mmCIF file of C-alpha atoms in Angstrom:
data_model
loop_
_atom_site.group_PDB
_atom_site.id
_atom_site.type_symbol
_atom_site.label_atom_id
_atom_site.label_comp_id
_atom_site.label_asym_id
_atom_site.label_seq_id
_atom_site.Cartn_x
_atom_site.Cartn_y
_atom_site.Cartn_z
ATOM 1 C CA MET X 1 0.089 -0.140 -0.014
ATOM 2 C CA ILE X 2 1.265 3.599 -0.817
ATOM 3 C CA ILE X 3 0.152 6.445 1.468
ATOM 4 C CA THR X 4 1.044 9.904 0.398
ATOM 5 C CA VAL X 5 0.944 12.599 3.159
ATOM 6 C CA VAL X 6 0.274 15.943 1.595
ATOM 7 C CA GLY X 7 0.095 19.542 3.541
ATOM 8 C CA PHE X 8 -0.090 22.660 1.866
ATOM 9 C CA LYS X 9 0.167 24.641 4.595
ATOM 10 C CA GLY X 10 2.856 24.766 7.163
ATOM 11 C CA GLY X 11 2.932 23.442 10.591
ATOM 12 C CA VAL X 12 -0.209 20.761 10.164
ATOM 13 C CA GLY X 13 2.173 17.969 11.468
ATOM 14 C CA LYS X 14 2.735 16.475 8.124
ATOM 15 C CA THR X 15 6.132 14.882 8.911
ATOM 16 C CA THR X 16 4.898 13.784 12.362
ATOM 17 C CA THR X 17 1.871 11.996 10.674
ATOM 18 C CA ALA X 18 4.087 10.279 8.216
ATOM 19 C CA ILE X 19 6.640 9.081 10.866
ATOM 20 C CA ASN X 20 4.032 7.647 13.024
ATOM 21 C CA ILE X 21 1.856 6.214 10.557
ATOM 22 C CA ALA X 22 5.049 4.381 9.095
ATOM 23 C CA ALA X 23 5.956 3.169 12.576
ATOM 24 C CA VAL X 24 2.312 1.675 13.234
ATOM 25 C CA LEU X 25 2.762 -0.066 9.799
ATOM 26 C CA ALA X 26 6.014 -1.268 10.368
ATOM 27 C CA GLU X 27 4.918 -2.879 13.423
ATOM 28 C CA ARG X 28 2.180 -4.678 11.730
ATOM 29 C CA ASN X 29 4.407 -5.854 9.089
ATOM 30 C CA ASN X 30 7.250 -6.869 11.505
ATOM 31 C CA PRO X 31 5.797 -7.366 15.016
ATOM 32 C CA ASP X 32 9.157 -8.888 16.176
ATOM 33 C CA GLN X 33 11.254 -6.130 14.688
ATOM 34 C CA LEU X 34 13.720 -8.523 13.170
ATOM 35 C CA PRO X 35 16.390 -6.470 11.276
ATOM 36 C CA GLU X 36 16.677 -8.314 8.530
ATOM 37 C CA LYS X 37 12.889 -7.513 7.568
ATOM 38 C CA ARG X 38 13.723 -3.803 8.099
ATOM 39 C CA ALA X 39 12.677 -2.453 4.676
ATOM 40 C CA GLU X 40 9.311 -4.024 4.654
ATOM 41 C CA THR X 41 7.879 -0.444 5.464
ATOM 42 C CA LEU X 42 9.586 2.450 3.708
ATOM 43 C CA LEU X 43 9.193 6.099 4.188
ATOM 44 C CA VAL X 44 10.131 8.233 1.248
ATOM 45 C CA ASP X 45 11.314 11.699 2.142
ATOM 46 C CA ASP X 46 10.344 14.017 -0.956
ATOM 47 C CA ASP X 47 10.765 17.145 1.197
ATOM 48 C CA PRO X 48 13.619 19.486 0.060
ATOM 49 C CA ASN X 49 14.051 20.197 4.037
ATOM 50 C CA ARG X 50 14.541 16.495 4.353
ATOM 51 C CA SER X 51 12.583 16.532 7.759
ATOM 52 C CA SER X 52 11.964 12.805 7.968
ATOM 53 C CA THR X 53 15.673 11.928 6.931
ATOM 54 C CA LYS X 54 16.892 14.441 9.662
ATOM 55 C CA TRP X 55 14.285 12.730 12.064
ATOM 56 C CA ALA X 56 15.745 9.384 11.575
ATOM 57 C CA LYS X 57 19.201 10.357 11.800
ATOM 58 C CA ARG X 58 18.673 11.681 15.290
ATOM 59 C CA GLY X 59 17.662 8.253 16.697
ATOM 60 C CA SER X 60 16.337 4.880 15.487
ATOM 61 C CA LEU X 61 13.066 3.870 13.696
ATOM 62 C CA THR X 62 11.784 0.566 12.982
ATOM 63 C CA PHE X 63 11.424 1.322 9.213
ATOM 64 C CA SER X 64 13.490 2.524 6.484
ATOM 65 C CA VAL X 65 13.791 6.372 5.348
ATOM 66 C CA CYS X 66 15.255 7.135 1.956
ATOM 67 C CA GLY X 67 15.170 9.749 -0.691
ATOM 68 C CA VAL X 68 13.345 9.669 -3.986
ATOM 69 C CA GLY X 69 16.729 8.554 -5.593
ATOM 70 C CA ALA X 70 17.000 5.345 -3.561
ATOM 71 C CA VAL X 71 13.533 4.399 -3.770
ATOM 72 C CA ALA X 72 14.141 1.581 -6.596
ATOM 73 C CA LYS X 73 16.684 -0.107 -4.297
ATOM 74 C CA TYR X 74 14.588 -0.205 -1.206
ATOM 75 C CA SER X 75 11.230 -0.646 -2.618
ATOM 76 C CA LYS X 76 12.288 -4.472 -3.694
ATOM 77 C CA THR X 77 11.432 -5.625 -0.250
ATOM 78 C CA THR X 78 8.499 -3.101 0.659
ATOM 79 C CA VAL X 79 5.013 -4.184 1.871
ATOM 80 C CA ASP X 80 3.906 -0.541 2.481
ATOM 81 C CA THR X 81 5.280 2.936 1.299
ATOM 82 C CA ILE X 82 4.507 6.212 3.095
ATOM 83 C CA ILE X 83 5.671 9.329 1.173
ATOM 84 C CA ASP X 84 6.291 12.423 2.927
ATOM 85 C CA THR X 85 5.885 15.249 0.353
ATOM 86 C CA ARG X 86 7.267 18.450 -0.145
ATOM 87 C CA GLY X 87 5.570 21.576 1.189
ATOM 88 C CA HIS X 88 3.442 23.696 -0.971
ATOM 89 C CA PRO X 89 3.348 21.410 -3.955
ATOM 90 C CA ASP X 90 2.041 22.953 -7.162
ATOM 91 C CA ASP X 91 -0.482 21.371 -9.409
ATOM 92 C CA THR X 92 2.013 19.156 -11.234
ATOM 93 C CA ALA X 93 3.596 17.599 -8.237
ATOM 94 C CA LEU X 94 -0.111 17.053 -6.723
ATOM 95 C CA GLU X 95 -1.269 15.006 -9.785
ATOM 96 C CA ASP X 96 1.879 13.055 -9.718
ATOM 97 C CA TYR X 97 1.324 12.311 -5.813
ATOM 98 C CA ALA X 98 -2.566 11.502 -6.592
ATOM 99 C CA GLN X 99 -1.881 9.147 -9.389
ATOM 100 C CA GLY X 100 1.051 7.546 -7.877
ATOM 101 C CA CYS X 101 -0.694 6.323 -4.477
ATOM 102 C CA ASP X 102 -3.218 4.097 -3.177
ATOM 103 C CA MET X 103 -4.247 6.776 -0.388
ATOM 104 C CA LEU X 104 -3.573 10.537 -0.097
ATOM 105 C CA LEU X 105 -3.866 11.637 3.308
ATOM 106 C CA LEU X 106 -4.318 15.275 3.842
ATOM 107 C CA PRO X 107 -3.382 16.400 7.555
ATOM 108 C CA THR X 108 -4.835 19.771 8.916
ATOM 109 C CA THR X 109 -5.417 21.673 11.883
ATOM 110 C CA PRO X 110 -8.832 22.829 12.530
ATOM 111 C CA ASP X 111 -8.229 26.365 12.074
ATOM 112 C CA ILE X 112 -10.071 27.895 9.209
ATOM 113 C CA LEU X 113 -6.804 29.376 7.371
ATOM 114 C CA ALA X 114 -5.652 25.618 7.288
ATOM 115 C CA VAL X 115 -8.892 24.140 6.227
ATOM 116 C CA GLU X 116 -9.197 26.590 3.485
ATOM 117 C CA ALA X 117 -5.838 25.770 2.301
ATOM 118 C CA LEU X 118 -6.717 22.161 2.217
ATOM 119 C CA LEU X 119 -9.831 22.551 0.224
ATOM 120 C CA ASP X 120 -7.649 23.876 -2.652
ATOM 121 C CA THR X 121 -5.608 20.923 -2.364
ATOM 122 C CA ALA X 122 -8.310 18.555 -2.371
ATOM 123 C CA GLU X 123 -10.054 20.025 -5.245
ATOM 124 C CA ALA X 124 -6.535 19.755 -7.323
ATOM 125 C CA VAL X 125 -6.441 15.891 -6.467
ATOM 126 C CA ASN X 126 -9.934 14.860 -6.416
ATOM 127 C CA LYS X 127 -10.087 14.264 -10.242
ATOM 128 C CA TYR X 128 -7.480 11.381 -9.644
ATOM 129 C CA ILE X 129 -8.193 10.099 -5.995
ATOM 130 C CA GLU X 130 -10.446 10.354 -3.111
ATOM 131 C CA PRO X 131 -8.478 12.304 -0.409
ATOM 132 C CA VAL X 132 -8.817 11.570 3.191
ATOM 133 C CA VAL X 133 -8.371 14.392 5.810
ATOM 134 C CA LEU X 134 -7.043 13.803 9.256
ATOM 135 C CA LEU X 135 -7.442 16.538 11.691
ATOM 136 C CA THR X 136 -4.200 17.052 13.688
ATOM 137 C CA MET X 137 -2.609 19.210 16.658
ATOM 138 C CA VAL X 138 -6.163 19.712 17.830
ATOM 139 C CA ASP X 139 -6.760 21.147 21.201
ATOM 140 C CA GLY X 140 -9.248 18.667 22.936
ATOM 141 C CA ARG X 141 -10.612 21.283 24.920
ATOM 142 C CA LYS X 142 -12.097 23.188 21.846
ATOM 143 C CA LYS X 143 -14.482 20.702 20.556
ATOM 144 C CA SER X 144 -16.661 23.282 19.062
ATOM 145 C CA ASP X 145 -13.922 24.236 16.508
ATOM 146 C CA ILE X 146 -13.147 20.626 15.724
ATOM 147 C CA GLU X 147 -16.631 19.927 14.927
ATOM 148 C CA THR X 148 -16.904 23.254 13.059
ATOM 149 C CA ALA X 149 -14.062 22.094 10.861
ATOM 150 C CA ARG X 150 -15.230 18.522 10.454
ATOM 151 C CA LEU X 151 -18.601 19.993 9.255
ATOM 152 C CA LYS X 152 -17.250 22.362 6.890
ATOM 153 C CA LEU X 153 -14.748 19.371 5.338
ATOM 154 C CA ALA X 154 -17.940 17.039 5.232
ATOM 155 C CA ASP X 155 -19.970 19.684 3.409
ATOM 156 C CA GLU X 156 -17.384 19.775 0.597
ATOM 157 C CA GLY X 157 -17.832 16.028 0.281
ATOM 158 C CA LEU X 158 -14.402 15.040 1.696
ATOM 159 C CA ILE X 159 -13.911 12.044 3.806
ATOM 160 C CA VAL X 160 -12.680 12.904 7.202
ATOM 161 C CA LEU X 161 -11.166 10.344 9.613
ATOM 162 C CA GLU X 162 -13.123 10.079 13.006
ATOM 163 C CA GLN X 163 -10.012 9.722 15.003
ATOM 164 C CA THR X 164 -7.957 13.095 15.456
ATOM 165 C CA ILE X 165 -4.592 13.626 16.685
ATOM 166 C CA ARG X 166 -4.135 16.021 19.649
ATOM 167 C CA ARG X 167 -1.521 18.481 20.203
ATOM 168 C CA LEU X 168 0.626 16.641 22.801
ATOM 169 C CA SER X 169 4.316 17.431 24.043
ATOM 170 C CA ALA X 170 4.839 13.558 23.352
ATOM 171 C CA HIS X 171 5.246 14.533 19.711
ATOM 172 C CA ASN X 172 7.811 17.039 20.057
ATOM 173 C CA LYS X 173 9.895 14.854 22.209
ATOM 174 C CA ALA X 174 9.761 11.957 19.552
ATOM 175 C CA ALA X 175 10.944 14.415 17.140
ATOM 176 C CA GLN X 176 13.780 15.329 19.329
ATOM 177 C CA ASN X 177 14.557 11.795 20.068
ATOM 178 C CA GLY X 178 14.555 10.546 16.437
ATOM 179 C CA SER X 179 11.712 8.011 17.412
ATOM 180 C CA ALA X 180 8.090 7.423 16.902
ATOM 181 C CA VAL X 181 6.089 8.305 19.800
ATOM 182 C CA THR X 182 5.582 4.857 21.008
ATOM 183 C CA ASP X 183 9.125 5.086 22.066
ATOM 184 C CA VAL X 184 8.566 8.039 24.527
ATOM 185 C CA LYS X 185 7.929 7.413 28.059
ATOM 186 C CA GLY X 186 4.679 8.525 29.754
ATOM 187 C CA SER X 187 0.821 7.852 29.453
ATOM 188 C CA ALA X 188 0.373 10.883 27.027
ATOM 189 C CA ALA X 189 2.905 9.189 24.692
ATOM 190 C CA LYS X 190 0.747 5.867 24.830
ATOM 191 C CA GLU X 191 -2.587 7.926 24.157
ATOM 192 C CA ALA X 192 -0.687 9.577 21.001
ATOM 193 C CA TRP X 193 0.278 6.082 19.786
ATOM 194 C CA ASP X 194 -2.973 4.705 20.340
ATOM 195 C CA GLU X 195 -4.435 7.753 18.023
ATOM 196 C CA TYR X 196 -2.068 6.744 15.373
ATOM 197 C CA LYS X 197 -3.006 3.066 15.494
ATOM 198 C CA ASN X 198 -6.733 4.175 15.358
ATOM 199 C CA VAL X 199 -5.950 6.339 12.393
ATOM 200 C CA VAL X 200 -4.295 3.484 10.451
ATOM 201 C CA ALA X 201 -7.079 0.967 11.375
ATOM 202 C CA GLU X 202 -9.510 3.523 9.809
ATOM 203 C CA ILE X 203 -7.183 3.782 6.586
ATOM 204 C CA MET X 204 -7.135 0.145 6.255
ATOM 205 C CA GLY X 205 -10.720 0.124 6.464
ATOM 206 C CA LEU X 206 -11.350 2.700 3.942
ATOM 207 C CA TYR X 207 -8.992 1.130 1.578
ATOM 208 C CA SER X 208 -10.323 -2.344 1.884
ATOM 209 C CA SER X 209 -13.798 -1.099 1.294
ATOM 210 C CA GLY X 210 -12.982 0.516 -2.083
ATOM 211 C CA LYS X 211 -14.061 3.930 -1.298
ATOM 212 C CA LEU X 212 -10.839 5.484 -2.223
ATOM 213 C CA ASP X 213 -10.790 4.156 -5.862
ATOM 214 C CA ARG X 214 -9.701 6.400 -8.496
ATOM 215 C CA THR X 215 -12.661 8.005 -10.286
ATOM 216 C CA THR X 216 -13.424 7.390 -13.928
ATOM 217 C CA ASP X 217 -12.112 10.699 -14.834
ATOM 218 C CA SER X 218 -8.559 9.980 -13.994
#
């Protein structure tokens, strides 16, 4: 399965989302974490800032991270691929991303500026694939903001995952440590990890249901 994570607006947790989804898939694909099976889950870093690559170099991840130029080598044994895309992709890049994946995930914070930027991105890719929205960095105390964003996105005909990702310090600690959030100590980190496990479960359910199939216009 190829999951492409696209964030047009900065600060929506794009790389955090890509890293932790890859970690959940790596756990599913290789529960014993055998080194010889390390490449079964692959994260492709297509961001010029190389955020995922730098994240990996700070610590130890349970999956492989590579740039676009090394994909052919790593993909020989890959079961699942996650692509961390460049920020602010133009229409040509969006078309390539949409046509080259099984699922296109659009993380966004609930604020109106981020949601409106996401709507433009969704419109650009919708011809090729049904995008899926993940609400990230949410403040659980502001449920009305979350619901307003969810309703606005749903009114535009977008699929919005039920699971949201809260703004938790465990995510910053994971980035500093170069790990997935599951490797951070504390109850908040466990809750953050459970949120991403739920996200992957929803993704798998949508994928197997056929709801993400490309339209006949592609």
